[in-house]
Structure formats: C-alpha cells, structure tokens
C-alpha cells in the first residue's frame, strides 16, 4: 500500500508527449544522490552475481574459536554467534535478499499491472467488479495478508516472495488502472480508434506503452518495500532459515545481541537501508524524469 | 553497554559473585536444591511492602491451571494456586494443603488428611469436597484439560471420607502420582469460582495461594496482590506466612532485547529468561544480579525416528552421535551458560545416572568408518550415496527460534557435512502435523519439565499400536520391562537402578542425542532479595522483598 | 450531494462484506488446524481432537460455518478466542485505544517532521539543507522499523534512560514507538510537501504575487505552504492504513498492548475468530477513513464533486 499512496499521488497528470527542450545544467545534489545510489546498487548486484569473488570466507564456515569477534581487518564486519564472518555471509546472502525484492515486485507488478490494465481499458461493469474486488483486497493491510500467507504456507523463500507479492498486487492494479483510463481518453488514442484500429491493437500500440512509466516508478520503489516487508516477516518469526541467511534474517537473528555485539545486526541493517535508499533515490529520479513538470530541474 | 570495569566496583563484583555462587549451588551438575537460592540471596532482613515488577517472556495462555499448557503461565499460576503436596529438591514429598497421607498396599488408593484452616481467596472453605471437585473437573472432557489431564493419570475417582479427608482412587499403581500432584498444573482452584466462571476461569483465577489475582490486561500485564491470610506455605520457602510484597506486577515483554533493556533501564525490577549473551554481561554488572535454576525432567534432546531408513540402524545413529559435537554447540550458542546434557534425564531428576557424563566423545574418523561399513560411499559433492540414494537427514524444528533451537539445527547441518550426511532443515509452525501426525522427520528435538523419571515412559516405552507413536519409535522389550517395573517399584534404590539401565540403553544405542539442560534465569535489580525456585525451576515469590 | 454520500456508504458496506468473505475464505483454506495450539501434542489423541473440533463447530462445511459466523456477527457477536475463550469484540475494543493512541502520535510525528523537512527542503532547494532534509526523509522510509525501534530503545532507554523501553500506560511510553513508526510516514510527507510546494511556486498566482513585490518568505510560508498542504493532508489520511499495519511490528518491539499484537499472536496460534475479528475491524477503519477522505475532497475541491 505504501507504493500505491506515493506513486498515485504524484501521477495525477499523465505523461506529455512533447518533452521540453533540455538545458545544459550544473551538477546538483540529485546527481550526487544518483551517483551514490548507482555505486551502492552496482556493488550489491555484483555481490549477488559473483559472491565467491568478493567474500573472503565461505559463508557457512563456522570458526568455533572466534565467535562474536569485533570488526577488524581480518573480519571486516566482525563475526556472528556461530563464528561466521559477517561480511562473507552478507555478500552471499545478498542473492536471496535481492531475489525477495525483485521476484516479488515482478510477480506483484505483473499480476497487479494486468488486473489494472484490463479493468481500466475494459471499463464499464468489468471495471466496476474488478475495482470493487481490488478495494476489498486493499482493506486488508498488506503485512497482515503477508503474515497470514507466510504463516500458513510455512517459511520458504518462495512463500515469502508470494506473500509479499500478493500483498502488493492491489496497489499496482490501482495505479495501472488510473493511468490506462487517462491514456484511453487522450486524443491520439481516440483518433486511432476512430480510424478503425482494433481495440486490442490500440491497447498494445498506444495505451500500454504510454501507461508503463508510473508502474515502473512504483516497481522500483516496491523493490525496497518488498525487502522491508520480508525482513518484517523474519522479525515476526516467519522468515526463511537457509544455510546462508538473507539480510533480513541476519538482522533479525542479531537483534538480541545489540548490546553485546552491535556489529551483528548493524551491518545487515545498514545494507538493507542503503539498498532500499538507493532504490528509492532511483525511483524518485525516474518519477521526476517522467513528470512533465520537471520540478527538480528548475 | 553497561559493563563496568572500574576498580572501585571490583569489590562489589566480587561480593556479587560470592553471593551468586552460593545462590547457584543448585545449578551445578547432580544438583540438589535449586531452592538453596532462597537462603542464599535472602540474607538481608525482609522488608515489608512494595510491588515487584517482573517481565515475562511470553503471554500466558490462561491462568486456569487445569487448562494451561505453557510454562510461562505456570509462573503466574503458582503465585495464585497451592497444591496438595510439595516436592523438595531431594525428591521427597512433603505436606502442603494436605497434612498427611497414606497409600494402600496395592498402590491404588491415596488417602489425604487436609489442612482445616485454609480458605480460597473468594472465601470458599477448602475441604475434601473441593479436592474431589478439582480432580473430577480435570477428568471432565468439558474442561478441555490438557497437560493437567496427562499429569493426573491414572486417577480414576475421589471419595470424600469426611470434611477434611479425601481418598483418591487410581486405575493402576503409579510411583509418579504424588510428584505429579505437587505440580502447579494440578493446583487447587476454588470450586465456587470454577462453577461461576466456567471456561472463563482462566481470566478470573481463584486459588488458595500467597497472592490473589487482581487483573489481567492482555499482552500488557497481570497483577496479583498479597493474600494477608496466607499461613500455609510449603517447606520449600522460609516465610511461612503472608508474602512480604504487597503485590507482583507481571509485565509481558516478548521481545528479548526490550525485556532485558527494561531491567537495564530499571523500568522493571526483574525479568525472566535471560539470553546467554546477556547472562554474562549481567553477571558482571554490580547493579544487577542473575538468578538461575536448572529445570528438571527431560533435557532438550534430539530424537532419531527409528521408523525411517537408515536411522533404524544403530550404526548409522552412532555415526551421527559421534559426529555431532555437542560441546561445541553448547559453548558456541550458549556461551557456557547452559549445561550440556548427557542422559535422557536432567541431573536434578530422580534416578539420573552421572556415569554417562563424558561417555560419548566426538570422533569423526570412527563415524566415517561406521558409515563406510554400512556401504555409504562419499560422492563428488561430499555427500554419501548408496544404491543411488543420497544420505540425507531430515531435521525438523518448530518456530519461533526458542532457546536458539533453530541455530542448533544450523550447526548440526555443518557438523554432519564432515561425515557426508546432507542435513535438510525444516522449520515449521505446525509441528503437530509434521512430527506427530505424519512422522516425517529423521531428527526432531524436544524437552519436558517433569517431576518424576516416569516421564521417560511416554518417550521410550513401546507405543500402543492404536495410539500415537512415541518420538523415537523405540521398541525394546528390556526397556519396556524396566519402565513398567520402575513405575510401581516401591524401593527407591531398586527404582533408581531400573532408570539407570534405561538411560544406559538409550545412550549406548544412540537412540537420542541429549543437547542441553535449560536453566531458568531471572535478571533482577540488586534491591530484590529472596527470590527462590521450586524443584522444577519455577520462581517462588513468598520470600521476596525489595530492599530500600 | 446526499446522493453521493448514500452511494459511497452503500459501496463501503459492500466492500466490508466482501472483505468479510475474503478473510473468512483465506483463513478457511489455510492449512493447519486451530486445535494444534489448544491441546498439547503429547496428550492429543484423535478422539480428543475430533471432540474439540466438534465443540468448536469447525467440523462443519464451509458455507455452514460462514453463515453461522455471519448471523452471529449481525448480532454483534464476533465469537470467542479459541485460546482462552475471550469474547472477540470486547477484546478488540479493549486493545484499540492503545493502537489508536500510537497511530495518532505517529501521525503527529509524521506530519510535524515531514512538513518541517519538506518546507525546508523546498525553500532551500538544491542546497545542503535540501540534501540533508531529503536524506533524513529517505532514511525514514528505508529502515526496517523493528531495527530502528530497537536502536531507539538502546539509545533513549538503556543508555540515556529518558523514556521507558516498553509498556502502554502513560504518554512517555508513546514517545519511542511513535518516533519509530512516525519516521516512515514522515519520509513520504517530506517528498510530498517538497514537490507540491515547488509546483505551487511555479503557478500563476505566485508569479503574480512575486511581481507585486511580496517578499520571498511571505510568499513561501503564507501562500505556497498553505496550498501545498492540501495534498499532504490527504496523504495522511491514506497513511493511516499503513500505520495500522506498522503497529504489528512496533507493538511487538515495544511490548505495547494493541490490535497489532493480538493479530500477530492470533495468526501464530491460528486463533481464527480473533484474526477474523481484527482484520474485519481494521477493514472497517480503513473503509471509514477513506470514505471520510473521499467526502472531504468533494467539499474541498469542487472538481472532484463534478467527476464523482
């Protein structure tokens, strides 16, 4: 629901086809943010892609003699209560963390986008029925839905992804529907309808491509939200227990050690925050980019 | 954060340590007398008045002793309800609400003489009728009694002999019966209240205990107040009269960091279930004290499922027994604050066999050799294979991660890699279906707080073919015979021998892997004195006072 | 106008009924059994379980269970907890004030922090203050709330001893949880206020005011802010739902009473009547808040009235 609120609120105006002329401009704070975000995301994606090139230790290696060691040159982020090198665990764990983020957005976005597009484009009673159902779906707070699903199906990575995705669907559907409806009524769409193009063709050629940008913005920010929801589920005891824990699980496992070994949960917490922050910055930037008014360039 | 290492506090620390050592004498192996803690920390003169705030780790399910199934509920129930008898740490049974009793020669009937000066909090007199009402209530399916019903077995009926004499009839003899009667779940509730509130009794408990129930704000707090008329305390506590405290305010604080934080910030005076990492910190902090009592019964134990291949073979089980380094697990996860378990019983239980200690030592080479002998060959990925099948071990555990039990699974998984066993961990919320109904586990861990070694019966006796199978699915004639004899054996020495035989068999045949003995821990501000524990490790507040 | 209100009310009732059906269906199809938590596994025999299922009425087919539930609900009976036989509705009503207080306090934190940072950020756009303000806002959105909650306890309860670490009695127990939860909403409001203010500034009437020689500060605070507040305020209405959900985690961290706690516990214990009751209750709250927000639009903004 979080994404629904923000993306929708900004997307009251549809995208304009005519872009204003670009002006040469100076390097602003936004660019600084964007660079930082880019670097962070690049590094995290690299970790997920080739963890064994980056991590100095095997993530499952438990060194019984060195539990709860402070961060040092040898163990960059310290060791946890198993005696595992936290940096290595995190590098390897980035894969599952990103998977939760991306996969649930993909599933939720596709499902929600399709529902919204059908509803908005069809209009009439189809729209009314789908939107009523969507409203009903929305009345149940996302995390409760995710909780119920994860609680019932048991803790597995797939179920977490499913739980997070399902809870995000109505938000995507709403945004997509609003966008499709406004595009549908634009002059150029009506024009192609009037010259006899089939509704399906009009949809694929004109409506869909012009409706995707808000969904894209929302999906970008949704990656962050998904990771946060996933870590919330870990906190409530519905996370996944895998050989290599994801960041949310690691954070949740380490929270009891905060006063004794602050590093166990601090670094995964920072990693989640940094990643979600970066994704939000990029999402913001995308939103501004698609926004006709170009607020930030003034 | 609050570890203070300044020199001027060193003296205080030393003092605390001495106190703790005396207080925790009961925490050592083969311990008798966790309740020694009472005398240990009760040296200062009791101060009248004050309210103790005590943070509980979870919310009780109900305060109706006959319906509860949670240890956390027992901690509160014990303050409100008394039992007929009390068990001392040396396993002897002493009077409480009953002054004396006799057992018939066939062991089938117990006649209790009751105290005549006891009244329930609601004014109802305590008498033979009340006792009969209580036990019949547990037997009545409408009560939905759970654990209490199991403890009461083999109880059949009661007869009121006169106002203060009651006879309990059993269907079979049981040496565990008196011990079970001492447990809080068989505490005596007011018949008037039970009739009045019905299934709501759990929200309005009325007993004869040292404290009276005041209110229960769900998920927030439970308040009890001093019972000024109380003068029938058991031998287990020093103060035989009404408690020193005006009342206890149990706060419900499930989040570990918050619970410990609330003691450290002195928002509450005491908090239970201290995680190992904080036990060490708090022990070294002059502002706080750490009290602990080992629980009694079955330790946390990993059970092999002998219905499943290849764990029906003793060699396969022994290989795992030799490869799992329990010492390393206990030292890593509990930082030396939990004691390692060696036997199917905990050291404080009657019949515990200390000769099993250090009997099993990790030996990877021998473990590998045993699996080789069975024909399991290591494949390219390091996992053993036989006839095209991988050697896997399906390890089931419940959620949430209570006492870091999920983490034990993670370590066992790594340790068994060394002998080519692939451990699949399944963490489930629905333990009953996975473990008890479907039996789809190779290894599953559990523990049980119990007052009598007869607890072994339901775990290791051949199970009734029509009933539910036991956890290890063990079926051995000798073990069955020993357990049956021990249940009725009148001579304590012979009874102890029988239980020792059972324990030896179980470890020699690698039926289980015992892991740790759970210590019940309380962190308290220094001004709290006199907190003690009963034989099973539940806290007693009769002697508690708050020093100014 | 009356017609619009009636229509909205009607569809809201429909939505509430729909969520009732949805919740009931979801909980019905979930695997596992409420009797799991009611009987200790070591004593649960098939007969005991079957008896209990019959007593609870959960051996009946779906439609019978649903109809029975619906009929009771119409009479104001939400059923009893399976765990401790507590009647559900009084239980919810008992816990709701604490959640309401937390939600209100968090909204307050969100608005104050969000508007202040958003205004600062817009007024000093593209300067250091803007950068910092927006970064703070982004941090609020990006931190897992249970982590920030525990950090707050560590700093303000254990180390400084300023506020209690847990509980739900008294205003001072509200401070830390409201901060932890409020910063999330603040993050959204910062962005919202900043964007709306920048948008308003470019509008004709501001340009006119500026050309009239009105000081920049007066323009910003008297005119731009007031106009930018409208979308920010409506957003708060929408954030209420978000905050209600956030209480699930925050109430656990700070051991507060509240409906977030009872639903988390209820889901864990498969205490169906409680879960149903709470979800339904929060659905009603959500629908009512949104109804109010919708209706208030029609009063504030005539354009919405026409299109509705």
JSON list of N, CA, C and O in Angstrom, two decimals, chain A residues 24 47 50 53 71 74-75 77 85 89-90 107 124 157 162 213 216 225 228 238 246 256 264 277 279 291 295:
[
{"chain": "A", "resi": 24, "resn": "UNK", "atom": "N", "xyz": [21.43, 22.81, -20.71]},
{"chain": "A", "resi": 24, "resn": "UNK", "atom": "CA", "xyz": [22.67, 22.43, -20.04]},
{"chain": "A", "resi": 24, "resn": "UNK", "atom": "C", "xyz": [22.55, 22.85, -18.59]},
{"chain": "A", "resi": 24, "resn": "UNK", "atom": "O", "xyz": [22.02, 23.91, -18.29]},
{"chain": "A", "resi": 47, "resn": "UNK", "atom": "N", "xyz": [27.83, -8.39, -5.74]},
{"chain": "A", "resi": 47, "resn": "UNK", "atom": "CA", "xyz": [27.89, -9.38, -4.66]},
{"chain": "A", "resi": 47, "resn": "UNK", "atom": "C", "xyz": [26.97, -10.56, -4.97]},
{"chain": "A", "resi": 47, "resn": "UNK", "atom": "O", "xyz": [27.34, -11.72, -4.79]},
{"chain": "A", "resi": 50, "resn": "UNK", "atom": "N", "xyz": [28.52, -12.61, -8.21]},
{"chain": "A", "resi": 50, "resn": "UNK", "atom": "CA", "xyz": [29.74, -13.41, -8.03]},
{"chain": "A", "resi": 50, "resn": "UNK", "atom": "C", "xyz": [30.23, -13.34, -6.58]},
{"chain": "A", "resi": 50, "resn": "UNK", "atom": "O", "xyz": [31.30, -12.83, -6.30]},
{"chain": "A", "resi": 53, "resn": "UNK", "atom": "N", "xyz": [33.83, -14.33, -5.42]},
{"chain": "A", "resi": 53, "resn": "UNK", "atom": "CA", "xyz": [34.98, -13.49, -5.78]},
{"chain": "A", "resi": 53, "resn": "UNK", "atom": "C", "xyz": [35.20, -12.41, -4.73]},
{"chain": "A", "resi": 53, "resn": "UNK", "atom": "O", "xyz": [36.29, -11.88, -4.60]},
{"chain": "A", "resi": 71, "resn": "UNK", "atom": "N", "xyz": [34.61, -6.11, 14.61]},
{"chain": "A", "resi": 71, "resn": "UNK", "atom": "CA", "xyz": [35.13, -5.87, 13.26]},
{"chain": "A", "resi": 71, "resn": "UNK", "atom": "C", "xyz": [36.63, -5.58, 13.32]},
{"chain": "A", "resi": 71, "resn": "UNK", "atom": "O", "xyz": [37.09, -4.88, 14.22]},
{"chain": "A", "resi": 74, "resn": "UNK", "atom": "N", "xyz": [40.79, -8.54, 9.75]},
{"chain": "A", "resi": 74, "resn": "UNK", "atom": "CA", "xyz": [40.60, -9.94, 9.39]},
{"chain": "A", "resi": 74, "resn": "UNK", "atom": "C", "xyz": [39.13, -10.24, 9.10]},
{"chain": "A", "resi": 74, "resn": "UNK", "atom": "O", "xyz": [38.80, -10.94, 8.15]},
{"chain": "A", "resi": 75, "resn": "UNK", "atom": "N", "xyz": [38.28, -9.73, 9.97]},
{"chain": "A", "resi": 75, "resn": "UNK", "atom": "CA", "xyz": [36.84, -9.87, 9.78]},
{"chain": "A", "resi": 75, "resn": "UNK", "atom": "C", "xyz": [36.25, -8.47, 9.69]},
{"chain": "A", "resi": 75, "resn": "UNK", "atom": "O", "xyz": [36.01, -7.82, 10.71]},
{"chain": "A", "resi": 77, "resn": "UNK", "atom": "N", "xyz": [33.42, -7.03, 9.05]},
{"chain": "A", "resi": 77, "resn": "UNK", "atom": "CA", "xyz": [32.20, -6.70, 9.79]},
{"chain": "A", "resi": 77, "resn": "UNK", "atom": "C", "xyz": [32.09, -7.53, 11.07]},
{"chain": "A", "resi": 77, "resn": "UNK", "atom": "O", "xyz": [31.03, -7.66, 11.65]},
{"chain": "A", "resi": 85, "resn": "UNK", "atom": "N", "xyz": [32.00, -15.29, 9.42]},
{"chain": "A", "resi": 85, "resn": "UNK", "atom": "CA", "xyz": [32.43, -13.97, 9.02]},
{"chain": "A", "resi": 85, "resn": "UNK", "atom": "C", "xyz": [31.21, -13.22, 8.45]},
{"chain": "A", "resi": 85, "resn": "UNK", "atom": "O", "xyz": [30.65, -13.62, 7.43]},
{"chain": "A", "resi": 89, "resn": "UNK", "atom": "N", "xyz": [29.01, -13.69, 4.95]},
{"chain": "A", "resi": 89, "resn": "UNK", "atom": "CA", "xyz": [27.61, -14.13, 4.98]},
{"chain": "A", "resi": 89, "resn": "UNK", "atom": "C", "xyz": [26.75, -13.14, 4.22]},
{"chain": "A", "resi": 89, "resn": "UNK", "atom": "O", "xyz": [25.88, -13.51, 3.44]},
{"chain": "A", "resi": 90, "resn": "UNK", "atom": "N", "xyz": [27.03, -11.84, 4.43]},
{"chain": "A", "resi": 90, "resn": "UNK", "atom": "CA", "xyz": [26.21, -10.82, 3.78]},
{"chain": "A", "resi": 90, "resn": "UNK", "atom": "C", "xyz": [26.40, -10.80, 2.28]},
{"chain": "A", "resi": 90, "resn": "UNK", "atom": "O", "xyz": [25.45, -10.61, 1.52]},
{"chain": "A", "resi": 107, "resn": "UNK", "atom": "N", "xyz": [6.43, -10.46, -9.73]},
{"chain": "A", "resi": 107, "resn": "UNK", "atom": "CA", "xyz": [5.16, -11.19, -9.65]},
{"chain": "A", "resi": 107, "resn": "UNK", "atom": "C", "xyz": [4.01, -10.23, -9.36]},
{"chain": "A", "resi": 107, "resn": "UNK", "atom": "O", "xyz": [2.99, -10.20, -10.05]},
{"chain": "A", "resi": 124, "resn": "UNK", "atom": "N", "xyz": [-16.63, 0.06, -17.82]},
{"chain": "A", "resi": 124, "resn": "UNK", "atom": "CA", "xyz": [-17.97, -0.50, -17.62]},
{"chain": "A", "resi": 124, "resn": "UNK", "atom": "C", "xyz": [-18.06, -1.40, -16.42]},
{"chain": "A", "resi": 124, "resn": "UNK", "atom": "O", "xyz": [-17.38, -1.19, -15.42]},
{"chain": "A", "resi": 157, "resn": "UNK", "atom": "N", "xyz": [11.55, -19.51, 0.89]},
{"chain": "A", "resi": 157, "resn": "UNK", "atom": "CA", "xyz": [11.83, -18.30, 0.12]},
{"chain": "A", "resi": 157, "resn": "UNK", "atom": "C", "xyz": [10.68, -18.03, -0.84]},
{"chain": "A", "resi": 157, "resn": "UNK", "atom": "O", "xyz": [10.21, -16.90, -0.98]},
{"chain": "A", "resi": 162, "resn": "UNK", "atom": "N", "xyz": [5.91, -14.92, -2.53]},
{"chain": "A", "resi": 162, "resn": "UNK", "atom": "CA", "xyz": [4.48, -14.96, -2.84]},
{"chain": "A", "resi": 162, "resn": "UNK", "atom": "C", "xyz": [3.70, -14.05, -1.89]},
{"chain": "A", "resi": 162, "resn": "UNK", "atom": "O", "xyz": [2.86, -13.24, -2.32]},
{"chain": "A", "resi": 213, "resn": "UNK", "atom": "N", "xyz": [5.08, 3.90, -17.42]},
{"chain": "A", "resi": 213, "resn": "UNK", "atom": "CA", "xyz": [6.05, 4.61, -16.59]},
{"chain": "A", "resi": 213, "resn": "UNK", "atom": "C", "xyz": [5.67, 4.69, -15.11]},
{"chain": "A", "resi": 213, "resn": "UNK", "atom": "O", "xyz": [6.54, 4.46, -14.26]},
{"chain": "A", "resi": 216, "resn": "UNK", "atom": "N", "xyz": [6.50, 1.52, -13.53]},
{"chain": "A", "resi": 216, "resn": "UNK", "atom": "CA", "xyz": [7.94, 1.33, -13.41]},
{"chain": "A", "resi": 216, "resn": "UNK", "atom": "C", "xyz": [8.47, 2.04, -12.16]},
{"chain": "A", "resi": 216, "resn": "UNK", "atom": "O", "xyz": [9.23, 1.47, -11.37]},
{"chain": "A", "resi": 225, "resn": "UNK", "atom": "N", "xyz": [10.44, -1.77, -0.71]},
{"chain": "A", "resi": 225, "resn": "UNK", "atom": "CA", "xyz": [9.36, -2.12, 0.22]},
{"chain": "A", "resi": 225, "resn": "UNK", "atom": "C", "xyz": [9.32, -3.63, 0.44]},
{"chain": "A", "resi": 225, "resn": "UNK", "atom": "O", "xyz": [9.12, -4.10, 1.56]},
{"chain": "A", "resi": 228, "resn": "UNK", "atom": "N", "xyz": [11.88, -4.73, 2.84]},
{"chain": "A", "resi": 228, "resn": "UNK", "atom": "CA", "xyz": [11.50, -4.35, 4.20]},
{"chain": "A", "resi": 228, "resn": "UNK", "atom": "C", "xyz": [10.40, -5.27, 4.74]},
{"chain": "A", "resi": 228, "resn": "UNK", "atom": "O", "xyz": [10.47, -5.71, 5.88]},
{"chain": "A", "resi": 238, "resn": "UNK", "atom": "N", "xyz": [8.57, -15.46, 10.85]},
{"chain": "A", "resi": 238, "resn": "UNK", "atom": "CA", "xyz": [8.07, -16.19, 9.68]},
{"chain": "A", "resi": 238, "resn": "UNK", "atom": "C", "xyz": [9.07, -16.14, 8.54]},
{"chain": "A", "resi": 238, "resn": "UNK", "atom": "O", "xyz": [8.72, -16.34, 7.39]},
{"chain": "A", "resi": 246, "resn": "UNK", "atom": "N", "xyz": [19.47, -14.50, 4.47]},
{"chain": "A", "resi": 246, "resn": "UNK", "atom": "CA", "xyz": [19.39, -13.22, 3.78]},
{"chain": "A", "resi": 246, "resn": "UNK", "atom": "C", "xyz": [19.56, -12.11, 4.83]},
{"chain": "A", "resi": 246, "resn": "UNK", "atom": "O", "xyz": [19.60, -12.37, 6.02]},
{"chain": "A", "resi": 256, "resn": "UNK", "atom": "N", "xyz": [19.06, -9.54, 19.14]},
{"chain": "A", "resi": 256, "resn": "UNK", "atom": "CA", "xyz": [19.18, -9.81, 20.57]},
{"chain": "A", "resi": 256, "resn": "UNK", "atom": "C", "xyz": [20.59, -9.55, 21.08]},
{"chain": "A", "resi": 256, "resn": "UNK", "atom": "O", "xyz": [20.82, -9.53, 22.28]},
{"chain": "A", "resi": 264, "resn": "UNK", "atom": "N", "xyz": [26.59, -7.41, 14.68]},
{"chain": "A", "resi": 264, "resn": "UNK", "atom": "CA", "xyz": [25.84, -8.47, 14.00]},
{"chain": "A", "resi": 264, "resn": "UNK", "atom": "C", "xyz": [24.63, -7.91, 13.28]},
{"chain": "A", "resi": 264, "resn": "UNK", "atom": "O", "xyz": [24.34, -8.27, 12.16]},
{"chain": "A", "resi": 277, "resn": "UNK", "atom": "N", "xyz": [17.35, 2.66, 0.23]},
{"chain": "A", "resi": 277, "resn": "UNK", "atom": "CA", "xyz": [17.56, 4.08, 0.00]},
{"chain": "A", "resi": 277, "resn": "UNK", "atom": "C", "xyz": [17.95, 4.34, -1.46]},
{"chain": "A", "resi": 277, "resn": "UNK", "atom": "O", "xyz": [17.39, 5.21, -2.13]},
{"chain": "A", "resi": 279, "resn": "UNK", "atom": "N", "xyz": [17.45, 2.47, -4.05]},
{"chain": "A", "resi": 279, "resn": "UNK", "atom": "CA", "xyz": [16.35, 2.16, -4.94]},
{"chain": "A", "resi": 279, "resn": "UNK", "atom": "C", "xyz": [15.31, 3.30, -4.91]},
{"chain": "A", "resi": 279, "resn": "UNK", "atom": "O", "xyz": [14.78, 3.70, -5.94]},
{"chain": "A", "resi": 291, "resn": "UNK", "atom": "N", "xyz": [7.90, 12.94, -15.02]},
{"chain": "A", "resi": 291, "resn": "UNK", "atom": "CA", "xyz": [6.97, 14.00, -14.67]},
{"chain": "A", "resi": 291, "resn": "UNK", "atom": "C", "xyz": [7.12, 15.16, -15.64]},
{"chain": "A", "resi": 291, "resn": "UNK", "atom": "O", "xyz": [8.19, 15.71, -15.81]},
{"chain": "A", "resi": 295, "resn": "UNK", "atom": "N", "xyz": [10.17, 19.17, -12.13]},
{"chain": "A", "resi": 295, "resn": "UNK", "atom": "CA", "xyz": [10.31, 20.02, -10.95]},
{"chain": "A", "resi": 295, "resn": "UNK", "atom": "C", "xyz": [11.75, 20.29, -10.58]},
{"chain": "A", "resi": 295, "resn": "UNK", "atom": "O", "xyz": [12.14, 21.40, -10.30]}
]
